[in-house]
Amino acid sequence: MSEPTATSPAPLVDQQDPNAWVHVAQMKDLARRKRKQVVVGSCPVALFLVDDEVLAVDDTCIHQERSLAKGTLLNGQVICPGHQWKFDPRTGEAEDQDGRLATYAVQVTEEGAVLVASQPVTPREATTSDSATDAAGR
Amino acid sequence: MSEQTLVVVGAGHVAATTARALRRRGFAGPVVVVGDEPVGPYQRPHLSKERLTSGGEDGLWLLPAGWCEANEVTLRTSSPVDRIDAGTGSVLLADGSAIAADVVVVATGGRPRRLPGVEGERVHHIRTLADSDRLRERLAAGRRIGVLGGGFLGSEIAAAALGAGAEVVVFDRDPVLFARAMGPDIGAALTGLHQRRGIDLRLGRAITEIRPGAHGVTVVTPDGSENVDELVVCLGIEPSTEVAVRSGLVVGNGVQVDAHGRTSVPNVFAAGDVAAHDHPLYGRVRVEHVDVAQRQAAAIAATVAGRPSVAGDAHWFWTDQYHVNVQGLGLTGRLPSDWVVIRGSLVELDGTAFWLRDGRLVGGASIGRGEDLSVARELMDLDIPVSAEQLADETVELEDLLEQEEVTVR
């Protein structure tokens, strides 16, 4: 895998290149609020700092498309501000519903640059919940 | 030292969260959940929402059998508890058997408040899954459902009944719904929502008499008599403290516990609807919200697993009024002298009310704007000063206020 450039802003990357990493933030951006919304390609991604580890999942909730980065972190779970759906940021799974958020690999350089892989590690899956905005999935 | 056995008396949200949190934190000892219902822990909020409207089980069960087996958590259902015997370190069941326990969590919850004489085939009190299922069978088009008490539970049940095609009448002694819980501004907006949806609201009137019969219930107010096919009594709960009392625990309005959730007996904790918790922000208070129960349970689990913790966060709750999400944060601690600031439009069901005291946020309530309360929680945790103008001004991003911190000399 090629060495990622740590200092330039989001470089133009070939999104089909599974080796592409996008520099989305610095660790100091996450230190205080422990969450941040970033963009990877055209996809909004939510970063969460849980026990000193940076986790990345889809920012858009599978329920009614609210921004999870605007939600709450509790006991290592992400709680959507819309209707309090809970997600495990490591697996993207919703706690009491079916469906899951895509998860993304993250690496943090020695200089504190936070890099997110351009393609998800695990896929997004729509929920079948009746109240979902788009139950059939994107 | 051998592994400790932890027993939860009660099989609701506290039991489920305690079991999960213990395992997540590496507690390896036996965990036993003992409940008196014939089913395991379930989502109580569902009972007035999706379970009542559709009868479905999606997301209902909190501790699926597979998880319990994989995590060595034993679930004992239909097992009422008599008391805790601290001397012998055991939980004594009503059937005479005993479960050895090193640590006990009392989570016996509460039971619905009942009015004398208001009982019978057409009267409902909603607390258990069985209660909800019994009511669901009676909700149908053309039926007339009376709801006594338009609080969180009553209003959600009214909405479910309406959705089933029933006619719904809600009686509440207050002139505005939710005003006591969330302030008059939020209250007025939600009262209007229910009215527009077609709920027949009878507000600001005392009930003078209730006459249950074999085929319906008559509710009498100063304005006259109202006949309904079913009456759902939603007047809150009383804490179920019998086990605690028989076990010698100090009890007031619920089981008294310190900030860590400890009762007056060593190695016995209590949490949830039954617990009068000494909260760092509010003092001793007993709260009937799921999130509060879960946080108390998580803190107890952390403490037992070796990391003493306190459930000291601002109280947070939510209610779904039709498809509108309403949330409250920190309202337990608000005072009449606090300054209320409105952001957005409550009447349009897209706004937030904030409570300010000495330049700091103490609480908030939102209609459709959970994001505002998420930021409010951070502003409160970081003790960041804010002005009423900033809160009311929608061109000011609340998240930006997190950057404005007073410079303190350390």
Coordinates of C-alpha atoms in Angstrom, one line a residue:
Chain A
M1 CA 0.0 0.0 0.0
S2 CA 1.4 3.4 -0.9
E3 CA 2.3 5.9 1.8
P4 CA -0.6 8.3 2.2
T5 CA 0.2 12.0 2.0
A6 CA -0.6 13.4 5.4
T7 CA -0.6 17.1 4.9
S8 CA -2.6 18.0 1.8
P9 CA -6.4 18.5 2.0
A10 CA -8.7 15.8 0.6
P11 CA -6.7 14.7 -2.5
L12 CA -8.4 13.9 -5.7
V13 CA -8.5 10.1 -5.5
D14 CA -9.7 7.4 -7.7
Q15 CA -12.7 6.2 -5.7
Q16 CA -12.5 2.8 -7.3
D17 CA -9.0 2.4 -5.9
P18 CA -9.5 0.4 -2.7
N19 CA -6.1 1.6 -1.6
A20 CA -7.0 5.2 -1.6
W21 CA -7.1 7.0 1.7
V22 CA -8.7 10.4 2.2
H23 CA -7.3 12.8 4.7
V24 CA -10.4 14.1 6.4
A25 CA -9.4 15.6 9.7
Q26 CA -6.8 16.0 12.4
M27 CA -7.0 14.2 15.8
K28 CA -7.2 17.6 17.6
D29 CA -10.5 18.2 15.7
L30 CA -11.9 15.2 17.4
A31 CA -10.4 15.6 20.9
R32 CA -13.1 17.8 22.3
R33 CA -16.4 16.8 20.8
K34 CA -15.4 13.2 19.9
R35 CA -17.3 13.4 16.7
K36 CA -17.0 15.0 13.3
Q37 CA -18.9 14.9 10.0
V38 CA -16.5 14.6 7.0
V39 CA -17.0 13.8 3.3
V40 CA -15.4 10.9 1.6
G41 CA -15.9 11.2 -2.1
S42 CA -19.5 12.3 -2.2
C43 CA -20.5 10.3 0.9
P44 CA -21.0 12.0 4.3
V45 CA -19.1 10.0 6.9
A46 CA -19.2 10.4 10.7
L47 CA -16.1 10.0 12.7
F48 CA -16.4 9.0 16.4
L49 CA -13.6 8.9 19.0
V50 CA -14.4 6.0 21.3
D51 CA -11.8 5.0 23.9
D52 CA -9.0 6.6 22.0
E53 CA -10.0 4.9 18.8
V54 CA -11.3 6.7 15.7
L55 CA -14.3 4.9 14.1
A56 CA -16.0 5.8 10.9
V57 CA -19.5 5.0 9.7
D58 CA -22.0 6.4 7.3
D59 CA -23.2 9.8 8.6
T60 CA -26.7 9.4 7.2
C61 CA -29.0 7.4 9.5
I62 CA -30.7 4.4 7.8
H63 CA -34.0 5.4 9.4
Q64 CA -34.9 9.0 8.3
E65 CA -31.6 10.2 7.0
R66 CA -30.6 12.4 9.9
S67 CA -26.9 13.3 10.5
L68 CA -25.5 10.9 13.1
A69 CA -22.5 13.3 13.7
K70 CA -25.2 15.6 15.2
G71 CA -26.2 12.9 17.6
T72 CA -24.9 11.6 20.9
L73 CA -22.2 9.2 22.0
L74 CA -23.1 7.0 25.0
N75 CA -21.3 3.9 26.3
G76 CA -19.6 3.5 23.0
Q77 CA -22.9 3.7 21.0
V78 CA -24.0 6.4 18.6
I79 CA -27.5 7.7 19.2
C80 CA -29.3 9.3 16.3
P81 CA -30.7 12.7 17.2
G82 CA -33.8 12.0 15.1
H83 CA -35.5 9.1 16.9
Q84 CA -32.8 7.7 19.1
W85 CA -31.8 4.7 17.0
K86 CA -28.6 3.3 18.5
F87 CA -25.7 2.1 16.4
D88 CA -22.4 0.3 17.2
P89 CA -19.8 2.4 15.5
R90 CA -17.5 -0.6 15.1
T91 CA -19.9 -2.7 13.1
G92 CA -22.4 -0.2 11.9
E93 CA -25.2 -2.4 13.2
A94 CA -28.4 -0.9 14.6
E95 CA -29.2 -2.1 18.1
D96 CA -32.9 -2.9 17.9
Q97 CA -33.6 -2.7 14.2
D98 CA -32.4 -4.5 11.1
G99 CA -30.1 -2.7 8.7
R100 CA -26.7 -1.3 9.2
L101 CA -24.4 1.7 8.4
A102 CA -21.4 1.2 6.2
T103 CA -18.2 1.2 8.1
Y104 CA -14.8 2.6 6.9
A105 CA -11.3 1.7 7.8
V106 CA -9.4 4.5 9.5
Q107 CA -5.8 5.2 10.0
V108 CA -4.2 7.9 12.1
T109 CA -0.6 9.0 11.3
E110 CA 2.1 10.0 13.8
E111 CA 1.3 13.6 13.0
G112 CA -2.3 13.1 14.0
A113 CA -3.8 13.1 10.5
V114 CA -7.0 11.0 10.3
L115 CA -7.3 9.1 7.1
V116 CA -10.4 7.2 6.0
A117 CA -10.5 4.6 3.2
S118 CA -12.5 5.6 0.2
Q119 CA -14.5 2.4 0.1
P120 CA -16.4 0.9 3.0
V121 CA -15.2 -2.2 4.8
T122 CA -18.7 -3.4 5.4
P123 CA -21.7 -2.3 3.4
R124 CA -24.7 -0.2 4.2
E125 CA -27.9 -2.1 4.5
A126 CA -31.3 -0.5 4.4
T127 CA -33.8 -1.1 7.2
T128 CA -37.2 -2.6 6.7
S129 CA -38.7 -0.5 9.4
D130 CA -42.1 0.9 8.4
S131 CA -41.1 4.4 9.3
A132 CA -37.9 4.5 7.3
T133 CA -37.7 7.3 4.7
D134 CA -36.4 5.0 2.0
A135 CA -37.1 1.4 3.1
A136 CA -36.0 0.0 -0.2
G137 CA -32.5 1.4 0.3
R138 CA -30.5 3.8 -1.7
Chain B
M1 CA -10.9 -14.6 44.7
S2 CA -13.6 -16.5 42.9
E3 CA -15.9 -14.8 40.5
Q4 CA -18.8 -12.9 42.0
T5 CA -22.4 -13.7 41.2
L6 CA -24.7 -10.8 40.3
V7 CA -28.4 -11.1 40.5
V8 CA -30.9 -8.6 39.1
V9 CA -34.3 -8.6 40.8
G10 CA -36.5 -7.5 37.9
A11 CA -36.4 -8.2 34.2
G12 CA -36.8 -4.8 32.5
H13 CA -34.5 -2.2 31.0
V14 CA -32.2 -2.1 34.0
A15 CA -31.7 -5.8 33.9
A16 CA -30.9 -5.8 30.2
T17 CA -28.5 -2.9 30.4
T18 CA -26.8 -4.2 33.5
A19 CA -26.2 -7.6 31.9
R20 CA -24.9 -6.1 28.6
A21 CA -22.7 -3.6 30.3
L22 CA -21.2 -6.1 32.7
R23 CA -20.1 -8.3 29.9
R24 CA -18.8 -5.4 27.8
R25 CA -16.7 -4.4 30.8
G26 CA -15.3 -7.9 31.2
F27 CA -17.2 -9.0 34.3
A28 CA -17.0 -12.7 34.1
G29 CA -19.0 -13.9 37.0
P30 CA -22.5 -15.5 36.7
V31 CA -25.3 -13.0 36.0
V32 CA -28.9 -14.0 36.8
V33 CA -31.9 -11.9 35.8
V34 CA -35.1 -12.8 37.8
G35 CA -38.4 -11.5 36.7
D36 CA -42.0 -12.2 37.6
E37 CA -43.5 -11.9 34.1
P38 CA -43.6 -15.0 31.8
V39 CA -41.3 -13.2 29.3
G40 CA -37.8 -11.8 29.3
P41 CA -36.9 -8.1 29.2
Y42 CA -38.6 -6.0 26.5
Q43 CA -38.7 -2.4 25.2
R44 CA -41.3 -0.7 27.4
P45 CA -41.6 2.3 25.0
H46 CA -42.9 -0.1 22.4
L47 CA -46.0 -0.9 24.5
S48 CA -47.6 2.5 23.7
K49 CA -46.2 2.6 20.1
E50 CA -45.4 -0.1 17.7
R51 CA -46.6 -3.0 19.8
L52 CA -49.9 -1.3 20.4
T53 CA -50.4 -0.4 16.7
S54 CA -49.2 -3.5 15.0
G55 CA -48.6 -6.1 17.6
G56 CA -45.2 -6.8 16.0
E57 CA -42.1 -8.0 17.8
D58 CA -39.4 -6.2 15.8
G59 CA -36.9 -4.8 18.2
L60 CA -39.0 -5.7 21.2
W61 CA -36.8 -8.1 23.1
L62 CA -33.8 -6.7 24.9
L63 CA -32.0 -10.0 25.8
P64 CA -32.5 -12.6 23.1
A65 CA -32.0 -16.2 24.2
G66 CA -29.0 -16.6 21.8
W67 CA -27.3 -13.6 23.4
C68 CA -28.0 -14.9 26.9
E69 CA -26.6 -18.3 26.1
A70 CA -23.5 -16.9 24.4
N71 CA -22.8 -14.5 27.3
E72 CA -23.7 -16.8 30.2
V73 CA -26.6 -14.8 31.5
T74 CA -29.4 -16.8 33.1
L75 CA -32.9 -15.5 32.7
R76 CA -35.5 -16.7 35.2
T77 CA -39.0 -15.8 34.2
S78 CA -42.3 -16.2 36.2
S79 CA -40.2 -16.1 39.3
P80 CA -41.4 -13.6 41.8
V81 CA -38.9 -12.6 44.5
D82 CA -39.7 -12.5 48.2
R83 CA -36.7 -10.7 49.5
I84 CA -32.9 -10.4 49.6
D85 CA -31.2 -12.1 52.5
A86 CA -27.9 -10.1 52.9
G87 CA -26.9 -12.4 55.8
T88 CA -26.7 -15.5 53.7
G89 CA -26.0 -13.7 50.5
S90 CA -29.0 -15.0 48.6
V91 CA -32.1 -13.9 46.8
L92 CA -35.2 -15.7 48.1
L93 CA -38.0 -16.5 45.7
A94 CA -41.6 -16.7 46.5
D95 CA -41.6 -20.4 45.8
G96 CA -39.2 -21.0 48.6
S97 CA -36.0 -21.5 46.5
A98 CA -32.9 -19.4 46.8
I99 CA -30.4 -18.0 44.4
A100 CA -26.9 -17.3 45.8
A101 CA -25.8 -13.8 45.2
D102 CA -22.7 -11.7 46.0
V103 CA -24.2 -8.5 44.4
V104 CA -27.8 -7.7 43.9
V105 CA -29.5 -5.0 41.8
V106 CA -33.0 -4.2 42.8
A107 CA -34.9 -3.2 39.6
T108 CA -38.5 -3.9 40.5
G109 CA -39.9 -0.9 38.6
G110 CA -43.3 0.3 39.4
R111 CA -47.0 -0.4 39.0
P112 CA -49.7 1.9 37.5
R113 CA -51.5 4.1 39.8
R114 CA -55.1 2.9 40.2
L115 CA -58.2 4.8 41.3
P116 CA -60.4 3.2 43.8
G117 CA -63.3 1.3 42.2
V118 CA -62.0 2.0 38.7
E119 CA -61.5 -1.7 37.6
G120 CA -63.1 -4.2 35.4
E121 CA -63.3 -5.6 31.9
R122 CA -63.3 -2.2 30.2
V123 CA -60.6 -0.6 32.3
H124 CA -56.9 -0.7 31.3
H125 CA -53.6 0.1 33.0
I126 CA -50.6 -0.2 30.7
R127 CA -47.4 -1.3 32.2
T128 CA -46.7 -4.8 31.0
L129 CA -46.6 -6.5 27.6
A130 CA -49.8 -8.4 28.5
D131 CA -51.5 -5.0 29.3
S132 CA -50.6 -3.6 25.9
D133 CA -51.7 -6.7 24.1
R134 CA -55.0 -6.8 25.9
L135 CA -55.7 -3.1 25.0
R136 CA -54.6 -3.6 21.4
E137 CA -57.4 -6.1 20.9
R138 CA -59.9 -3.5 21.8
L139 CA -58.7 -0.7 19.5
A140 CA -60.7 -0.7 16.3
A141 CA -62.6 1.6 14.0
G142 CA -65.8 2.8 15.5
R143 CA -64.8 2.1 19.1
R144 CA -64.7 5.0 21.6
I145 CA -61.6 5.0 23.7
G146 CA -61.2 7.2 26.8
V147 CA -57.8 8.1 28.1
L148 CA -57.4 9.4 31.7
G149 CA -54.2 11.5 31.8
G150 CA -52.6 13.1 28.8
G151 CA -49.0 12.7 29.8
F152 CA -46.3 10.8 27.8
L153 CA -48.0 7.4 28.1
G154 CA -51.6 8.7 27.7
S155 CA -50.9 10.8 24.7
E156 CA -49.0 8.0 22.9
I157 CA -51.8 5.6 23.6
A158 CA -54.3 8.2 22.3
A159 CA -52.3 8.5 19.1
A160 CA -52.2 4.7 18.7
A161 CA -55.9 4.4 19.2
L162 CA -56.6 7.1 16.7
G163 CA -54.4 5.3 14.2
A164 CA -56.6 2.2 14.7
G165 CA -59.6 4.2 13.6
A166 CA -61.1 4.7 17.0
E167 CA -62.6 7.8 18.4
V168 CA -60.5 9.1 21.3
V169 CA -61.3 11.3 24.2
V170 CA -58.4 12.4 26.5
F171 CA -59.2 13.8 30.0
D172 CA -56.6 15.8 31.8
R173 CA -56.9 18.1 34.8
D174 CA -54.3 20.5 33.3
P175 CA -55.4 23.1 30.8
V176 CA -52.4 22.4 28.5
L177 CA -50.9 19.0 27.9
F178 CA -47.2 18.5 28.9
A179 CA -46.9 21.9 30.4
R180 CA -45.7 20.6 33.7
A181 CA -43.2 18.2 32.1
M182 CA -41.9 20.5 29.3
G183 CA -43.2 24.0 29.9
P184 CA -46.2 25.9 28.5
D185 CA -44.6 26.6 25.1
I186 CA -43.9 23.0 24.1
G187 CA -47.2 22.1 25.8
A188 CA -49.2 24.4 23.7
A189 CA -47.6 23.2 20.5
L190 CA -48.2 19.5 21.3
T191 CA -51.8 20.2 22.5
G192 CA -52.5 21.8 19.2
L193 CA -51.0 18.8 17.4
H194 CA -53.3 16.4 19.1
Q195 CA -56.3 18.7 18.5
R196 CA -55.5 18.9 14.8
R197 CA -55.2 15.2 14.6
G198 CA -58.7 14.8 15.9
I199 CA -58.3 13.9 19.5
D200 CA -61.2 15.1 21.6
L201 CA -59.4 16.9 24.5
R202 CA -61.2 17.6 27.7
L203 CA -58.6 19.7 29.5
G204 CA -58.5 21.7 32.7
R205 CA -61.4 19.7 34.3
A206 CA -61.4 17.5 37.3
I207 CA -63.1 14.1 37.1
T208 CA -66.0 13.9 39.5
E209 CA -66.9 10.3 39.0
I210 CA -66.0 7.2 37.0
R211 CA -68.5 4.4 36.6
P212 CA -67.1 1.2 35.1
G213 CA -69.7 -1.2 33.7
A214 CA -69.8 -4.5 31.8
H215 CA -70.0 -2.7 28.4
G216 CA -68.2 0.5 28.9
V217 CA -67.2 3.2 31.3
T218 CA -68.9 6.5 32.1
V219 CA -66.7 9.4 33.0
V220 CA -68.3 12.4 34.7
T221 CA -66.9 15.9 34.7
P222 CA -68.5 19.2 35.7
D223 CA -69.5 19.5 32.0
G224 CA -71.4 16.3 31.9
S225 CA -71.1 12.6 31.3
E226 CA -69.0 10.8 28.7
N227 CA -69.5 7.2 27.8
V228 CA -66.5 5.3 26.4
D229 CA -66.1 1.6 25.4
E230 CA -62.7 1.3 27.1
L231 CA -61.0 3.5 29.6
V232 CA -57.2 3.6 29.7
V233 CA -55.9 5.0 33.1
C234 CA -52.6 6.7 32.6
L235 CA -51.8 8.4 35.8
G236 CA -48.2 7.4 36.3
I237 CA -46.7 4.7 38.5
E238 CA -46.0 4.0 42.1
P239 CA -42.6 2.4 42.8
S240 CA -42.7 -1.3 43.6
T241 CA -40.8 -1.3 46.8
E242 CA -42.2 -4.4 48.4
V243 CA -39.1 -6.5 47.9
A244 CA -36.9 -3.7 49.1
V245 CA -39.0 -3.2 52.2
R246 CA -39.0 -6.9 53.0
S247 CA -35.2 -6.9 52.6
G248 CA -34.7 -4.1 55.0
L249 CA -33.6 -1.4 52.6
V250 CA -34.2 2.2 53.3
V251 CA -37.2 3.3 51.2
G252 CA -38.8 6.7 50.7
N253 CA -40.4 7.6 47.4
G254 CA -38.7 4.5 46.0
V255 CA -35.5 2.7 47.2
Q256 CA -33.0 5.3 48.4
V257 CA -29.6 5.0 46.7
D258 CA -26.5 7.1 46.7
A259 CA -24.8 8.6 43.6
H260 CA -23.4 5.2 42.8
G261 CA -26.7 3.5 43.1
R262 CA -25.9 1.8 46.4
T263 CA -28.7 1.1 48.8
S264 CA -28.5 1.1 52.6
V265 CA -27.3 -2.6 52.5
P266 CA -23.8 -3.4 51.3
N267 CA -23.5 -5.0 47.9
V268 CA -27.2 -4.2 47.1
F269 CA -27.8 -1.6 44.4
A270 CA -31.1 -0.3 42.9
A271 CA -31.8 1.5 39.7
G272 CA -34.6 2.5 37.3
D273 CA -38.2 3.4 38.1
V274 CA -37.9 2.1 41.6
A275 CA -34.8 4.0 42.6
A276 CA -34.7 7.4 44.4
H277 CA -31.2 8.3 43.1
D278 CA -29.0 11.0 44.7
H279 CA -28.1 12.7 41.5
P280 CA -25.1 15.1 41.4
L281 CA -27.1 17.7 39.6
Y282 CA -30.6 17.4 41.1
G283 CA -30.3 15.8 44.5
R284 CA -32.4 12.8 45.3
V285 CA -35.0 12.2 42.7
R286 CA -36.9 9.2 41.3
V287 CA -37.3 9.4 37.5
E288 CA -39.4 7.3 35.2
H289 CA -37.5 7.5 31.9
V290 CA -35.8 4.7 30.0
D291 CA -32.6 6.6 29.3
V292 CA -32.2 7.4 33.0
A293 CA -32.7 3.8 34.0
Q294 CA -30.2 2.7 31.4
R295 CA -27.6 5.1 32.5
Q296 CA -28.0 4.2 36.2
A297 CA -27.7 0.5 35.2
A298 CA -24.6 1.2 33.2
A299 CA -23.0 3.0 36.0
I300 CA -23.7 0.2 38.5
A301 CA -22.3 -2.3 36.1
A302 CA -19.1 -0.2 35.7
T303 CA -18.8 0.1 39.4
V304 CA -19.2 -3.7 39.9
A305 CA -16.7 -4.4 37.2
G306 CA -14.1 -2.3 39.0
R307 CA -14.6 1.2 37.6
P308 CA -16.6 3.2 40.1
S309 CA -19.1 5.3 38.1
V310 CA -22.0 7.7 38.8
A311 CA -24.9 8.3 36.5
G312 CA -24.5 12.0 36.7
D313 CA -25.6 13.1 33.2
A314 CA -28.4 15.5 32.6
H315 CA -31.7 13.6 32.5
W316 CA -32.8 12.9 28.9
F317 CA -36.1 11.6 27.6
W318 CA -38.1 11.4 24.4
T319 CA -41.6 10.8 23.3
D320 CA -42.9 10.2 19.8
Q321 CA -46.1 12.1 19.3
Y322 CA -47.5 10.7 16.0
H323 CA -44.4 10.9 13.8
V324 CA -43.0 13.9 15.6
N325 CA -40.0 13.3 17.9
V326 CA -40.0 15.3 21.1
Q327 CA -37.1 15.3 23.5
G328 CA -36.3 16.8 26.9
L329 CA -32.9 17.4 28.5
G330 CA -32.2 18.5 32.0
L331 CA -35.7 19.5 32.7
T332 CA -35.6 17.8 36.1
G333 CA -33.5 20.7 37.4
R334 CA -35.4 23.7 35.9
L335 CA -36.7 26.5 38.1
P336 CA -39.6 28.9 37.6
S337 CA -37.0 31.7 37.6
D338 CA -35.1 30.3 34.6
W339 CA -35.2 32.3 31.4
V340 CA -36.9 30.4 28.5
V341 CA -35.6 31.1 25.0
I342 CA -37.3 29.7 21.9
R343 CA -35.4 28.7 18.7
G344 CA -37.2 28.0 15.6
S345 CA -41.0 27.4 15.6
L346 CA -42.6 25.2 18.2
V347 CA -46.1 25.6 16.7
E348 CA -44.7 24.4 13.4
L349 CA -43.2 21.4 15.2
D350 CA -39.7 22.4 14.4
G351 CA -38.1 24.2 17.3
T352 CA -36.4 24.1 20.6
A353 CA -37.1 25.7 24.0
F354 CA -33.9 26.4 26.1
W355 CA -33.8 27.1 29.9
L356 CA -31.1 29.6 30.9
R357 CA -29.8 30.4 34.3
D358 CA -27.0 32.9 35.0
G359 CA -25.8 32.7 31.4
R360 CA -25.7 28.9 31.3
L361 CA -28.0 26.4 29.8
V362 CA -29.7 24.2 32.4
G363 CA -32.1 22.3 30.1
G364 CA -33.9 22.2 26.8
A365 CA -36.9 20.6 25.1
S366 CA -37.2 20.1 21.3
I367 CA -39.8 19.3 18.8
G368 CA -38.2 17.7 15.8
R369 CA -34.8 19.1 16.7
G370 CA -32.9 16.5 18.6
E371 CA -29.7 17.9 17.1
D372 CA -30.2 21.1 19.1
L373 CA -30.3 19.1 22.3
S374 CA -27.2 17.1 21.3
V375 CA -25.3 20.4 21.2
A376 CA -27.1 21.7 24.3
R377 CA -25.8 18.6 26.2
E378 CA -22.3 19.5 25.2
L379 CA -22.7 23.1 26.1
M380 CA -24.0 22.1 29.5
D381 CA -21.2 19.5 30.1
L382 CA -18.5 22.0 29.2
D383 CA -20.2 24.8 31.2
I384 CA -20.0 27.2 28.2
P385 CA -21.8 30.5 28.7
V386 CA -24.4 31.4 26.1
S387 CA -26.7 34.3 25.5
A388 CA -30.4 34.2 24.8
E389 CA -29.8 36.1 21.6
Q390 CA -27.4 33.5 20.3
L391 CA -29.9 30.7 21.1
A392 CA -32.8 32.4 19.4
D393 CA -30.9 33.4 16.3
E394 CA -31.1 30.6 13.7
T395 CA -28.2 32.2 11.7
V396 CA -26.0 31.3 14.7
E397 CA -24.9 27.7 14.5
L398 CA -25.2 26.2 18.0
E399 CA -22.1 24.0 17.3
D400 CA -20.1 27.2 16.9
L401 CA -21.0 28.2 20.4
L402 CA -18.9 25.3 21.6
E403 CA -15.8 27.2 20.6
Q404 CA -16.6 30.2 22.8
E405 CA -15.2 29.3 26.2
E406 CA -14.5 31.8 29.0
V407 CA -10.8 32.1 29.7
T408 CA -10.2 30.9 33.2
V409 CA -7.1 31.4 35.2
R410 CA -5.9 28.1 36.4

